[in-house]
Every structure is written in C-alpha cells, then in structure tokens.
Coordinates of C-alpha atoms in Angstrom, one line a residue:
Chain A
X247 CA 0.0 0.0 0.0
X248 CA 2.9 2.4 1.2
X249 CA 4.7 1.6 -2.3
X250 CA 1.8 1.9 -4.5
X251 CA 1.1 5.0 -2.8
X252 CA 4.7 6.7 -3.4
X253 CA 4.5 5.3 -6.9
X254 CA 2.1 7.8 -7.8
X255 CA 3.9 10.4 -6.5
X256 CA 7.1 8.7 -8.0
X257 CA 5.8 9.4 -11.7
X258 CA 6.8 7.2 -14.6
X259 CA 9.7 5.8 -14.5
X260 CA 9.6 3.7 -11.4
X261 CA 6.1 2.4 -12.6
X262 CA 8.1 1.1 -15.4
X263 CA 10.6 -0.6 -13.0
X264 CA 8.2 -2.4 -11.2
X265 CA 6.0 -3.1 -14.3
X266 CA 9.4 -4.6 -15.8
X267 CA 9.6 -6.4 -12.3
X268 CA 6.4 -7.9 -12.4
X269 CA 6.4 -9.0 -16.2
X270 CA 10.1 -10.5 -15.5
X271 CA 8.6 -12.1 -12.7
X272 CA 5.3 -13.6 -14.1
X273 CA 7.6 -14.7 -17.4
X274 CA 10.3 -16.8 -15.4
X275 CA 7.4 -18.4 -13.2
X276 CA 5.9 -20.0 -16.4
X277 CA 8.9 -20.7 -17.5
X278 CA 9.4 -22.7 -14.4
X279 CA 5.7 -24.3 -14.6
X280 CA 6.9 -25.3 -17.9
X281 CA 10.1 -27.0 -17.0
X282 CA 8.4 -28.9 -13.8
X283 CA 5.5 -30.2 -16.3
X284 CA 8.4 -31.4 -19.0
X285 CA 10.0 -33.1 -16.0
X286 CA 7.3 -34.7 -15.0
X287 CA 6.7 -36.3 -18.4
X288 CA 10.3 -37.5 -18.6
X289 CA 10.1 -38.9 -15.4
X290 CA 6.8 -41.1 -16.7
X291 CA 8.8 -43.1 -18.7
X292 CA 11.0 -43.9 -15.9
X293 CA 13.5 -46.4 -15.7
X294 CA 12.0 -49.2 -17.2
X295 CA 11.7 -49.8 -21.3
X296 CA 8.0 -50.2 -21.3
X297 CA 6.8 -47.5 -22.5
X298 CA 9.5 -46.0 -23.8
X299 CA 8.1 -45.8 -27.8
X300 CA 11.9 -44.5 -28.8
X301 CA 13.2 -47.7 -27.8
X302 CA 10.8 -50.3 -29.1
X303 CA 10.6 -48.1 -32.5
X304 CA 14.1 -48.6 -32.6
X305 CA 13.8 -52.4 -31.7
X306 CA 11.1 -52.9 -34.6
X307 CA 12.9 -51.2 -37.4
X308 CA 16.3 -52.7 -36.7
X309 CA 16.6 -54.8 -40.2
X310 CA 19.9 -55.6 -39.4
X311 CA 19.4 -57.2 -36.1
X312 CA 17.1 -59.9 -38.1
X313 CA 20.0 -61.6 -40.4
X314 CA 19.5 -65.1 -41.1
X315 CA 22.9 -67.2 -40.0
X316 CA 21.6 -70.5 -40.9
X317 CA 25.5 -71.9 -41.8
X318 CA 26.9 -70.7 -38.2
X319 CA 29.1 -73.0 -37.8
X320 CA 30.5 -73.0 -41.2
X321 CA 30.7 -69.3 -41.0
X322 CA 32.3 -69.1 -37.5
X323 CA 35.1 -71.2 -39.0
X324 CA 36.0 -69.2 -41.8
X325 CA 36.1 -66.4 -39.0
X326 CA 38.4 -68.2 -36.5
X327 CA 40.8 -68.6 -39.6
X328 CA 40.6 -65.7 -41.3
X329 CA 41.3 -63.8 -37.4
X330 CA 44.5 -66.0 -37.4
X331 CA 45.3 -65.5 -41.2
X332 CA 45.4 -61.4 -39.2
X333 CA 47.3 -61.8 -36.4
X334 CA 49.8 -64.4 -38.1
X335 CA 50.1 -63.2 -41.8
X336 CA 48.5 -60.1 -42.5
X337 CA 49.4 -57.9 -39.2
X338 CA 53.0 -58.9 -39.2
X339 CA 53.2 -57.8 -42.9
X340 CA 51.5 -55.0 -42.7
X341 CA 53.7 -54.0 -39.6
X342 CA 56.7 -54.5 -41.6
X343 CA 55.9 -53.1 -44.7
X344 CA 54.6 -49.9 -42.6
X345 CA 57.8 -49.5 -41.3
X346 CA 59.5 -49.4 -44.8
X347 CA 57.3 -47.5 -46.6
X348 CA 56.3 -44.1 -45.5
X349 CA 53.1 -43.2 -45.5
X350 CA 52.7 -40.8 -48.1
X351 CA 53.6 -43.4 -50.7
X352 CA 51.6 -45.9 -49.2
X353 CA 48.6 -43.3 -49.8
X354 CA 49.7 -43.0 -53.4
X355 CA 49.3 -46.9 -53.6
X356 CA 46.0 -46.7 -51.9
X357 CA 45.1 -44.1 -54.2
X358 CA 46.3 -45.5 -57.3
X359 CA 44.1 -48.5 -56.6
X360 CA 40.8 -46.5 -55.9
X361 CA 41.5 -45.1 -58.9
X362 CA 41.7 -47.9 -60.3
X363 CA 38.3 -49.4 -59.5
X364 CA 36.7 -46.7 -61.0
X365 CA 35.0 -48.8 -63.8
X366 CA 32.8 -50.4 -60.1
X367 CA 31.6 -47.4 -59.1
X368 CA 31.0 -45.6 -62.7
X369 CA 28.5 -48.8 -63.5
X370 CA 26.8 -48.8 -60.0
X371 CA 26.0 -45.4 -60.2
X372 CA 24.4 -45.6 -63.2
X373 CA 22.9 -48.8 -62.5
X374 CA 21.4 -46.8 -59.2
X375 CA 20.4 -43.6 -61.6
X376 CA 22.8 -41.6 -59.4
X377 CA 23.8 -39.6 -62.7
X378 CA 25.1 -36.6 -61.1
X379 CA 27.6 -38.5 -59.1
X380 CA 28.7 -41.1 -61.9
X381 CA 29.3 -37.7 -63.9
X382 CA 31.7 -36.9 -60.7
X383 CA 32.9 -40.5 -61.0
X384 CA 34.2 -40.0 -64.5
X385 CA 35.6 -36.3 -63.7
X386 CA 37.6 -37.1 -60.6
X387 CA 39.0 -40.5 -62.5
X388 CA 39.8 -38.4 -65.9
X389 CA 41.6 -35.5 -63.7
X390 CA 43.6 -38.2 -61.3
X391 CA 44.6 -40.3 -64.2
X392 CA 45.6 -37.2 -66.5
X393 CA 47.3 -34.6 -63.9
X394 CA 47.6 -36.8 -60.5
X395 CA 50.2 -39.2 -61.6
X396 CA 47.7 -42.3 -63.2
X397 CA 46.0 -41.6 -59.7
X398 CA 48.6 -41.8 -57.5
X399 CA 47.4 -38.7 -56.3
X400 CA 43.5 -38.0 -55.3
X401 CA 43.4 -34.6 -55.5
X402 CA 40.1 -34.5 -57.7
X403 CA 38.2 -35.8 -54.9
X404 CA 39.2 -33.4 -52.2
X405 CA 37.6 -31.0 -54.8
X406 CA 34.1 -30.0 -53.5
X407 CA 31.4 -30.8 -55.6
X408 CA 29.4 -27.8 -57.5
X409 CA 26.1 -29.4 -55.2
X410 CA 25.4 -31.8 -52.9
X411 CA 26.4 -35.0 -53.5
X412 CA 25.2 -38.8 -52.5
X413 CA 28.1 -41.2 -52.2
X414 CA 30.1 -42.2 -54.9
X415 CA 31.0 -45.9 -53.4
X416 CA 28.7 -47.8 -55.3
X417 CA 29.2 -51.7 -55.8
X418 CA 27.0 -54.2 -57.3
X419 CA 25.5 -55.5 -53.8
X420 CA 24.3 -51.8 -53.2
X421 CA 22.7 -51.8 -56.7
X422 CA 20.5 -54.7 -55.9
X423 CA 20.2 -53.4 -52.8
X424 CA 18.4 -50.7 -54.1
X425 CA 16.7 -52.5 -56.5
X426 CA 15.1 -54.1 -53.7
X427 CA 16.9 -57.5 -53.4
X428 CA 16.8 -58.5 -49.4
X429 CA 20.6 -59.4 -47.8
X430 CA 20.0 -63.1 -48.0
X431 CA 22.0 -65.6 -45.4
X432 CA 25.1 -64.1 -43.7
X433 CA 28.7 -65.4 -44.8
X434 CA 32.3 -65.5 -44.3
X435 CA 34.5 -66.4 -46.9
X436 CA 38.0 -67.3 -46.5
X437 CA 40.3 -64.6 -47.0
X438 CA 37.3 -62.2 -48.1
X439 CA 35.7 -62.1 -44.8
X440 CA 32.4 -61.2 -43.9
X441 CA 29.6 -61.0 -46.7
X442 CA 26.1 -62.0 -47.3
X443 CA 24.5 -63.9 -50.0
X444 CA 23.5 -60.8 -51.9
X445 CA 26.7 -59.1 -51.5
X446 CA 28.6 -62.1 -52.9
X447 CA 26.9 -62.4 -56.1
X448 CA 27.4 -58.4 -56.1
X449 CA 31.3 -59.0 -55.6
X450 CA 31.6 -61.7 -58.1
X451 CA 30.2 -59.5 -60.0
X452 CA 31.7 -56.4 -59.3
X453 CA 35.1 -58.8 -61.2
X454 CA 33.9 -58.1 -64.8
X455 CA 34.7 -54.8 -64.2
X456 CA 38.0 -55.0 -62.0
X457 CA 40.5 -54.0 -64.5
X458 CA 42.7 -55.9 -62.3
X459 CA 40.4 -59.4 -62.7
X460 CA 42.2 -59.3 -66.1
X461 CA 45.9 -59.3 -65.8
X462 CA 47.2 -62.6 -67.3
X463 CA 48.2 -65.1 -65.9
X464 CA 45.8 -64.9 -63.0
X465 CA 48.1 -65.2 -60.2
X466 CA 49.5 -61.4 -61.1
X467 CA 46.0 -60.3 -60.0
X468 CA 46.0 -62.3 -56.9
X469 CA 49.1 -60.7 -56.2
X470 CA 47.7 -57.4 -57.2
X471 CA 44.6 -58.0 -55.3
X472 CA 47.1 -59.2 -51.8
X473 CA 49.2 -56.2 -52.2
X474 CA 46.6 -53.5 -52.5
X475 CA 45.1 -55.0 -48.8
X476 CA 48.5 -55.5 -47.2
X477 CA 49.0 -51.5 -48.3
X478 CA 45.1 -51.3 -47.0
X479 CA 46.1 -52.8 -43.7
X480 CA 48.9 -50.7 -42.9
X481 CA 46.7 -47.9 -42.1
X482 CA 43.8 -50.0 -40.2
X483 CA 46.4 -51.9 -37.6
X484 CA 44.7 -51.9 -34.1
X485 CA 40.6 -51.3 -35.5
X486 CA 40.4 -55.1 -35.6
X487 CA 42.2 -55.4 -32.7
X488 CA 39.5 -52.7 -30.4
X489 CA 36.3 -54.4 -32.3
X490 CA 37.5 -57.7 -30.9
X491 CA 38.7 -56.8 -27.8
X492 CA 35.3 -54.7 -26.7
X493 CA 33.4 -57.3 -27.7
X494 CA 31.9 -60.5 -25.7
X495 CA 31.1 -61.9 -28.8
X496 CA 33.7 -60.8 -31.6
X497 CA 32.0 -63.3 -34.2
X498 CA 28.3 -61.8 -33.4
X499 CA 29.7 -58.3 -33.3
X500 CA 31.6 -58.4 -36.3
X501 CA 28.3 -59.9 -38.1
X502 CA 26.2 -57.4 -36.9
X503 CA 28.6 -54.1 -37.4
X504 CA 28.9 -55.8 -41.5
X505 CA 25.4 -55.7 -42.0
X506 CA 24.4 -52.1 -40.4
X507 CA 27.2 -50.6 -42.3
X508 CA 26.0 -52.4 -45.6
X509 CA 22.2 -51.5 -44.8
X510 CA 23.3 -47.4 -44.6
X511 CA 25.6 -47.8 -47.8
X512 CA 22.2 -49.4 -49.4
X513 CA 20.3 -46.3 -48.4
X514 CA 22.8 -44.1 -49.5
Chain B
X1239 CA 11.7 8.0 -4.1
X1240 CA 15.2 7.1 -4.5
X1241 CA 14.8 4.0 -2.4
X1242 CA 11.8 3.0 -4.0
X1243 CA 13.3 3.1 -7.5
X1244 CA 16.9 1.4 -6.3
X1245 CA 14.6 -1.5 -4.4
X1246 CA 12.7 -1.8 -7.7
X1247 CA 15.8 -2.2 -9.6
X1248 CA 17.5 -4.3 -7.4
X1249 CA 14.3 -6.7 -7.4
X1250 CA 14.5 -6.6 -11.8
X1251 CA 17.9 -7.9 -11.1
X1252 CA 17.1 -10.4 -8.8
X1253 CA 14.4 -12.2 -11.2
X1254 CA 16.6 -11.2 -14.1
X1255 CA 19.2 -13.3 -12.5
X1256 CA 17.4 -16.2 -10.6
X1257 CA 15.3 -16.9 -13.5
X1258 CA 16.1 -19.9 -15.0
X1259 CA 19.0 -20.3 -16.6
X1260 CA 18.6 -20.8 -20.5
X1261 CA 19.3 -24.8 -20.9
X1262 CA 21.3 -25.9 -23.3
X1263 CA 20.7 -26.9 -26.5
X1264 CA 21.7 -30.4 -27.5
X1265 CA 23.9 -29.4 -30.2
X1266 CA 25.8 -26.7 -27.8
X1267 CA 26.2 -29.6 -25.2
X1268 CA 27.4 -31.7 -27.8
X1269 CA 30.3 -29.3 -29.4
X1270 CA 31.3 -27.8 -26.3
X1271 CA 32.1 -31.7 -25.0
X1272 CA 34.1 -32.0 -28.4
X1273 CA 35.9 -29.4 -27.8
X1274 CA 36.7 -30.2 -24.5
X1275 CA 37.7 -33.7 -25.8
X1276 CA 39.6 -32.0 -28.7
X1277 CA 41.7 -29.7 -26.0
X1278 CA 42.5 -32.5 -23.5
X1279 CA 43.8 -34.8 -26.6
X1280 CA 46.0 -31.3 -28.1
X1281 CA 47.2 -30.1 -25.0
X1282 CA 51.3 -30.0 -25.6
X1283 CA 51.6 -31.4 -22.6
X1284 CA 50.2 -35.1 -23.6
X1285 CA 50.4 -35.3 -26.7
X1286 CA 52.5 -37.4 -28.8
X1287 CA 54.1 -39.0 -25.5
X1288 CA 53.9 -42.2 -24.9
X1289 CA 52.4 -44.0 -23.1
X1290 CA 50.0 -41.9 -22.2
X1291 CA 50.2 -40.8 -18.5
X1292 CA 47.4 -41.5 -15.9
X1293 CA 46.3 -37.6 -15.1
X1294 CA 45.7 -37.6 -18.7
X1295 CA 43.4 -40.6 -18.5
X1296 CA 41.6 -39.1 -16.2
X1297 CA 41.2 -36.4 -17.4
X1298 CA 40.0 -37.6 -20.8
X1299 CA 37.8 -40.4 -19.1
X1300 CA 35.7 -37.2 -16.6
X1301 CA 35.6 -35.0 -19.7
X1302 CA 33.6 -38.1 -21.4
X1303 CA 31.4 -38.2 -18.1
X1304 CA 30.4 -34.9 -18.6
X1305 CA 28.4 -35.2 -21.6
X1306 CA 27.8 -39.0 -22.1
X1307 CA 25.9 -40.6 -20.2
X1308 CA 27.1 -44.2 -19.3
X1309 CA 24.6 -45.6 -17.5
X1310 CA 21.7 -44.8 -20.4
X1311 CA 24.2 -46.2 -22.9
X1312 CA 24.4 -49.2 -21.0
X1313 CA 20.6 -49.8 -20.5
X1314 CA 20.1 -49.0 -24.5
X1315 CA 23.4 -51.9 -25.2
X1316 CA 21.6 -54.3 -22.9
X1317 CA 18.3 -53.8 -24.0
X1318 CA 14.9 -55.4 -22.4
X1319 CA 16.6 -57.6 -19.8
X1320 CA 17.4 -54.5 -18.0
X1321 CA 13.8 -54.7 -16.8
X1322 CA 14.3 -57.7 -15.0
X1323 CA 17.9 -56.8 -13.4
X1324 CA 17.6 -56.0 -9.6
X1325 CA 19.3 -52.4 -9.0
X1326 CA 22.1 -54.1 -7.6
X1327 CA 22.7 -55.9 -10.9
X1328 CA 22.3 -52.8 -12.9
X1329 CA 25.2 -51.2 -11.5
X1330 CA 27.0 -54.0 -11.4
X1331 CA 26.5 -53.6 -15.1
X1332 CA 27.2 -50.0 -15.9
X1333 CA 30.1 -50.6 -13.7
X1334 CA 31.5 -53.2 -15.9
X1335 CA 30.4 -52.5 -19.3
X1336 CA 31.7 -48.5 -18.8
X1337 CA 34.8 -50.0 -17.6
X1338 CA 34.8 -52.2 -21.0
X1339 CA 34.4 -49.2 -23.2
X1340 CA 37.0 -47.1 -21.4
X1341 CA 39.1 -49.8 -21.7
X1342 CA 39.0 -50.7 -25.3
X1343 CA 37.1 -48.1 -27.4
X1344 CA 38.1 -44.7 -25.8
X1345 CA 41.8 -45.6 -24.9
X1346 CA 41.5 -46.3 -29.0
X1347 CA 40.6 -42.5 -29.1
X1348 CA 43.5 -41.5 -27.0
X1349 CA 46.0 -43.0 -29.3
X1350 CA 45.4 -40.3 -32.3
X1351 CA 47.4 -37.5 -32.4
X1352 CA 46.3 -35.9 -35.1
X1353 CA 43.9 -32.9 -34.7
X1354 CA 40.7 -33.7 -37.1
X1355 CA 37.8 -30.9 -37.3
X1356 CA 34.4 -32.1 -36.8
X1357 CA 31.5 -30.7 -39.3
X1358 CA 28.0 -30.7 -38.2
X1359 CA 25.4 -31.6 -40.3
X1360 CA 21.6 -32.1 -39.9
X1361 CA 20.2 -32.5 -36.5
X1362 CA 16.9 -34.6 -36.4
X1363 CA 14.5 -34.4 -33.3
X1364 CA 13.0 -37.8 -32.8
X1365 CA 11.0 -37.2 -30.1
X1366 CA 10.6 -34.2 -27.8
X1367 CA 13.4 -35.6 -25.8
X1368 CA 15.8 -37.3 -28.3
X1369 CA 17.7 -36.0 -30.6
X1370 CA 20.3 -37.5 -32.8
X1371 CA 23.2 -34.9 -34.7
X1372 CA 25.3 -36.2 -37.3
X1373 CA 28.7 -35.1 -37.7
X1374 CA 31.5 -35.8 -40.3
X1375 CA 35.1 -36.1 -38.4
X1376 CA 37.6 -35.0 -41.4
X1377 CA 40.6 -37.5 -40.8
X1378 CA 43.0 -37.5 -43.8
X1379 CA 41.6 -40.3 -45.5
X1380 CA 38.4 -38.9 -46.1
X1381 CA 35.6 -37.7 -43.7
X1382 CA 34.0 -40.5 -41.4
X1383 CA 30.3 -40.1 -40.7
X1384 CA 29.5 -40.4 -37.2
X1385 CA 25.9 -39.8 -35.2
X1386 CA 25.7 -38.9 -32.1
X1387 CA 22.2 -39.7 -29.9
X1388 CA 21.3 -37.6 -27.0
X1389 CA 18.8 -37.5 -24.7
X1390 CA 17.9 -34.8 -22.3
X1391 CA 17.9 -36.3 -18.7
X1392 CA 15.2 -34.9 -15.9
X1393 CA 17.7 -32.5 -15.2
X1394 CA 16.8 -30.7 -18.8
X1395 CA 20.6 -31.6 -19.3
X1396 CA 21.3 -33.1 -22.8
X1397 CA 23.1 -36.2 -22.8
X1398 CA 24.7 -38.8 -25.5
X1399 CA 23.6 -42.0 -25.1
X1400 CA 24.9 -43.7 -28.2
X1401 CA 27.3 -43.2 -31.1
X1402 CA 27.1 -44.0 -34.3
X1403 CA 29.6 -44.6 -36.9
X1404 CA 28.9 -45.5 -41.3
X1405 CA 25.8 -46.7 -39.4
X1406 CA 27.3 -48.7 -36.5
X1407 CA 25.3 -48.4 -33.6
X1408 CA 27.5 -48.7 -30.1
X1409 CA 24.1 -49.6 -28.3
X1410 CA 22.7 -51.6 -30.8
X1411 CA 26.2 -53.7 -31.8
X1412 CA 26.1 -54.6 -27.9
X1413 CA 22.4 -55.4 -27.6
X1414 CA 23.1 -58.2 -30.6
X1415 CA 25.8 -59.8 -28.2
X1416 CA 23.9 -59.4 -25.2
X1417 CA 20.8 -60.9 -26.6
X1418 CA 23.3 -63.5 -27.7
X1419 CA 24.4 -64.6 -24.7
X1420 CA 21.2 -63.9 -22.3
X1421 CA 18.5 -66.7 -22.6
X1422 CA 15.4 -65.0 -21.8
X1423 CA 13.0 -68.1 -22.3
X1424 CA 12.8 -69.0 -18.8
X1425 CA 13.7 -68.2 -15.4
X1426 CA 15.5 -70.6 -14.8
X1427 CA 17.2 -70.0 -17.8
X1428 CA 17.7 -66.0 -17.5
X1429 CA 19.3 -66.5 -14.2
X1430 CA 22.1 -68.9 -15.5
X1431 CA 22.6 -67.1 -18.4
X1432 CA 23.1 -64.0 -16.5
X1433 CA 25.4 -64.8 -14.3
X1434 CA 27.4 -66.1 -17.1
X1435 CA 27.2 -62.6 -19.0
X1436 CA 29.0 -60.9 -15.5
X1437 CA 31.7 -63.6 -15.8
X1438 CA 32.3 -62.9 -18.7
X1439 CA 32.0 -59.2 -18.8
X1440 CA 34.6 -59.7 -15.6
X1441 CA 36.9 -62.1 -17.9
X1442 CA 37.0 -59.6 -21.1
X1443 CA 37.9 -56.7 -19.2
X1444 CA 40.6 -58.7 -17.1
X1445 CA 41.9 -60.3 -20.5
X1446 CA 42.3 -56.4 -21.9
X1447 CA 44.0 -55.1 -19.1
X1448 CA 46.9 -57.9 -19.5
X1449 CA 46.4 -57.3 -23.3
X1450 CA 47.7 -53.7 -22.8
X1451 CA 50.7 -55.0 -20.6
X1452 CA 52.3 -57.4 -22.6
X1453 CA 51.6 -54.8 -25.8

C-alpha cells in the first residue's frame, strides 16, 4: 500500500521498473511451470523400457538385427581362420611393410588402386540412376589419371562438388540393394571375410569390371589383389584389434557391425 | 523516491538473474564436449608422449562423463533384460560395461594425435526428448560419418547416449551380443545365463587389461 502510494507520486519511471519487475517475474514463473511439467513427463517413462516408444521403434525397425545365420558354424570357421590369417600373416606384414614405406607413398598406392576401380563405381552409379555423381565418378578419375600421376594422387576428390552430392562408393551388392533384393544368409569367406548372400553375387560381380580381374596369368591379380590389402592394412592396424577386444562376442559383433554398415551404404 | 526506485531495480535484477538459466541446447552440449575432448587430446603437454600418462586418462575419461551418459548407454546396449535386473545388478552392469568401453574403445581415441575438425550436419529431433546430430570427423583419409544420440535427462541436461559410426550403432552392436548370450526363455534359464554374461564381462575386461601390458 505504502509503495503503491509513493509510486504515484514517484511518476513514470519507477512504474516502469516495477511493471518490468512484475512482467520478468510472471515470465520466469511459467517458464518454471513449464520446465516442472516437462520433467514430470520425462520422469513417466521412468526407468523401465515399457513405455518407452523411442526404444521399441528402434527395436522394430532394426533390419539388421534380423539376419539369417543359418550356416553358423560353417561361417564361424571361416572367421576363426581368417582372425588367425590377421594376427599371423596379415598384421605382421602390414607391420613390416609400414615401417619401410612411408606413408605418403603408401597413400599413393591406396590411391592408385581406388582409382583404379573406378569402372565399379562408374557402373553402380548408373545402375542406381545416381547420374550426377557417376558424372563426378568420370571427372575425378579423368583429372587423377591425366594430372595426378595415373591416380597416385586423389586430388580430384578433395575438390568439392558444385552441389550436394550422394556417395560415390557404389558396388553391385548396393545396386540390388536398391533394386530391392533382401541381404539373404550371412557369410564368411576365406580370406574375403564377412559378406552375405546378396553381396557375394554383387562382388563376383563387381570382377567383370576389375580392371585388375584381367591381368594374365591370373596369379598377377592375386598378387595385385594381396598387395593392395597389405598397403590397406597398414593404415587399419589396431581397428580389428578394439572391435575384438570390446566385444563379448567378436563373431556376433563383427556380423552385426557388416550388415548395419551395408544396410546405410544401401540407403545411401 | 530514490529508495523505492533502487529497491525496484534491485528486485529486476534479482528475477533477471534467478530466473532460470537458458538450458542448453543439444547441439551446444554436444560441441562444447568435443571441444573439451579435442583440447584435453592437443594439450602439448600429452600429446604425442607415450604412453599416455594417468592424469591424462583421467582427465579424458571425466571429460567423457560430462556429456555421455554411461549408464543410459548401458541400458540402451543391454536392452529389455534390464527390466528384469535387480538395482544391484544394474550397477553391477554400468560398472563393468563403462569399464569395457573405457578400456577398449576410448583408450582407442587417445592413441590419435592428429587434430581432425568435426563438421556438423543435420540435427533430427526424434522425439521431444531425443535428438540425434550427425557429424563428419575429417581424418585425412576422407571424412567419417559419425551420429551422435542424445537424450535430455530430468535435469533438462542433454546427454549422449549412443554413437554411431557409417551406421554402426554402439548400443545396438552390444544389444546383438547381449541378446546372444542372455537366454530369456525361462527363469530358470535368464538367471544362468546371466550370471554367465557378469563372468564374462569380468573375464573380457581382465583379458584387456593384461592385453595392454604385454603390448
């Protein structure tokens, strides 16, 4: 009563002020009625996963959690040998060839070989009506070949495309991915490593178009073939190595992280 | 008059200042954590020494803590079966599977020395309180797409709960092994199964630890 009172003798100003204090006042009191109420729903869901609809969605939708693994056993042996054919072949070459061979060359051979696969993704891309980036495709492999050295270097695709662009990693298993062809039964191949049934056909495949399928005799594109994933290797030592050691169940981990990452490259 | 005007001031500034504080948004959270991440893993005094020392362990490991939220990662990675763990079994778990990651998957992190910049791309809101932000981190072999998911807690704080990367999902990689292992047909059943998940979880992160001394 006393303040209203000197208010009106006050005059404007401190009207304002208090006007300003009241507003401020009633603003950060629904604010707080608004944070207690978004609390409260949060708290509904609680603890437990009934209820919550983000985690069941997420259960229902996961594709890649359904794989058929009929041949188990078949495929867990292919995994126990290709893990030794790592840790007694591969990893020990890879070591020493790392040590030789700096890593700038070893990108140029990494490079070189991308580049060299370019027939793959040219033909997938167009197989997928990605025209915009099997135009890219042709661009960046013309530019490497001509002015990076036959592709040692990759400077073409550290370019940024004029728009926004999809991925240009296309294989065959991706096309009939897209074209709507399920994954199939999961598989491990010797030396290969993890596939499916769909993805096999698309990397058998995918051979017609390896330039490096048709070096003669044959064994000069196995050796090709061995060389390029020793050089591949040499960068990766040690991601095996985490997969397998964070997981209970490397086999099971290692088949389900294949077929997420081959369900987004699908998509993409 | 004076008074009045200086007690209505001072009264602006107390709501001004005791309202609530603006939260966060979940992309903030999530960048300012990176960042964080990005200065512990630059700082001249760690890096490129090896091994690396303790205090910068730590340091990494309570950074981590401050915007990923272990124990909702590890009731995402185990899935259902968390709603028949007692309490006491559920912190057994987070105990042991956080110790599993740090172990494994974020020592990984500490063993780059390169600086990579991290690009933000779209940020979709799933549901008023999930949101998942995908990022591209540009390492020299190309950029590698990683999502992160957060959820805001009851707190209002935003907090990561899974990451994925070229659409690997942590949570989701681990609920596949869990649902592996745990045999929820029957009692009976879940209970022996169970107890053979901890011993195992105990075994794995016993086996790494005398990995990384004989490395």
């Amino acid at each position: 009563m006393n303040i209203l009172g000197r208010i009106g003798k006050g005059g404007a100003v401190s009207a304002l002020v208090l006007a300003l204090a009241i507003g401020l006042m009633a603003i950060s009191w629904t604010k707080a009625q608004a944070q207690t109420a978004q609390t409260q729903t949060s708290t509904k869901a609680g603890d437990e996963f009934n209820g919550d609809d983000e985690f069941l969605k997420s259960t229902k939708t996961d594709e890649a959690a359904k794989i058929s693994d009929p041949l188990e056993p078949w495929n867990r042996f292919w995994y126990e040998f290709n893990d030794k054919l790592y840790f007694y072949v591969m990893k020990p070459v890879a070591k020493g060839y790392k040590k030789i061979l700096p890593e700038r060359p070893r990108e140029w051979v990494q490079n070189f070989f991308h580049n060299l696969m370019f027939p793959v993704r040219f033909v997938n891309c167009m197989f997928q009506g990605k025209l915009f980036e099997a135009g890219t495709e042709v661009s960046r492999f013309i530019a490497n070949t001509a002015f990076g050295f036959g592709g040692l270097s990759r400077f073409a695709y550290d370019l940024k495309p004029v728009q926004p662009m999809g991925s240009t990693e296309e294989d065959l298993g991706q096309t009939l991915g897209a074209w709507g062809m399920g994954n199939g039964i999961y598989l491990v191949w010797p030396f290969l490593g993890p596939s499916t049934a769909r993805d096999t056909v698309g990397t058998v495949g995918d051979l017609f178009l390896d330039p490096i399928s048709y070096l003669n005799p044959w064994y000069y594109s196995v050796g090709a073939k061995s060389y390029d994933r020793i050089n591949d290797t040499s960068f990766r030592i040690g991601e095996y190595e985490t997969l397998k050691d964070g997981s209970l169940e490397p086999y099971v981990a290692m088949r389900d992280a294949y077929v997420r990452f081959r369900v987004k490259a699908v998509k993409e | 008059m004076k008074r009045v005007l200086a007690s209505c001031l001072f009264l602006t500034l107390c709501f001004v200042l005791a309202g609530p504080v603006k939260a966060e948004t979940a992309r903030e959270r999530l960048e300012s954590g990176i960042v964080n991440i990005q200065t512990v893993l630059s700082d001249p005094k760690y890096k490129n020494v090896r091994p690396k020392s303790e205090e910068m362990k730590d340091k990494f490991r309570n950074t981590i803590h401050t915007f990923f939220d272990f124990r909702e990662l590890s009731r995402w990675a185990l899935g259902k079966p968390w709603n028949r763990f007692s309490p006491d079994e559920r912190e057994k778990f987070v105990k042991l599977f956080t110790d599993l990651l740090e172990n494994t998957y974020l020592e990984k992190i500490l063993s780059y020395d390169d600086e990579m910049k991290v690009e933000y791309d779209k940020e979709i809101v799933q549901k008023d309180n999930y949101v998942q932000i995908d990022t591209r981190l540009m390492s020299r072999n190309g950029p590698i797409p990683i999502s992160y998911s957060l959820k805001r807690a009851d707190n209002g704080q935003w907090m990561v709960y899974d990451v994925n990367a070229e659409g690997v999902s942590l949570v989701k990689n681990y609920r596949t092994q869990f649902g592996e292992i745990l045999d929820v047909s029957t009692p009976e059943k879940f209970e022996t199964t169970k107890v053979e998940m901890f011993k195992r979880l105990e075994q794995k992160i016993k086996d790494v630890r005398e990995h990384k001394k004989t490395d």
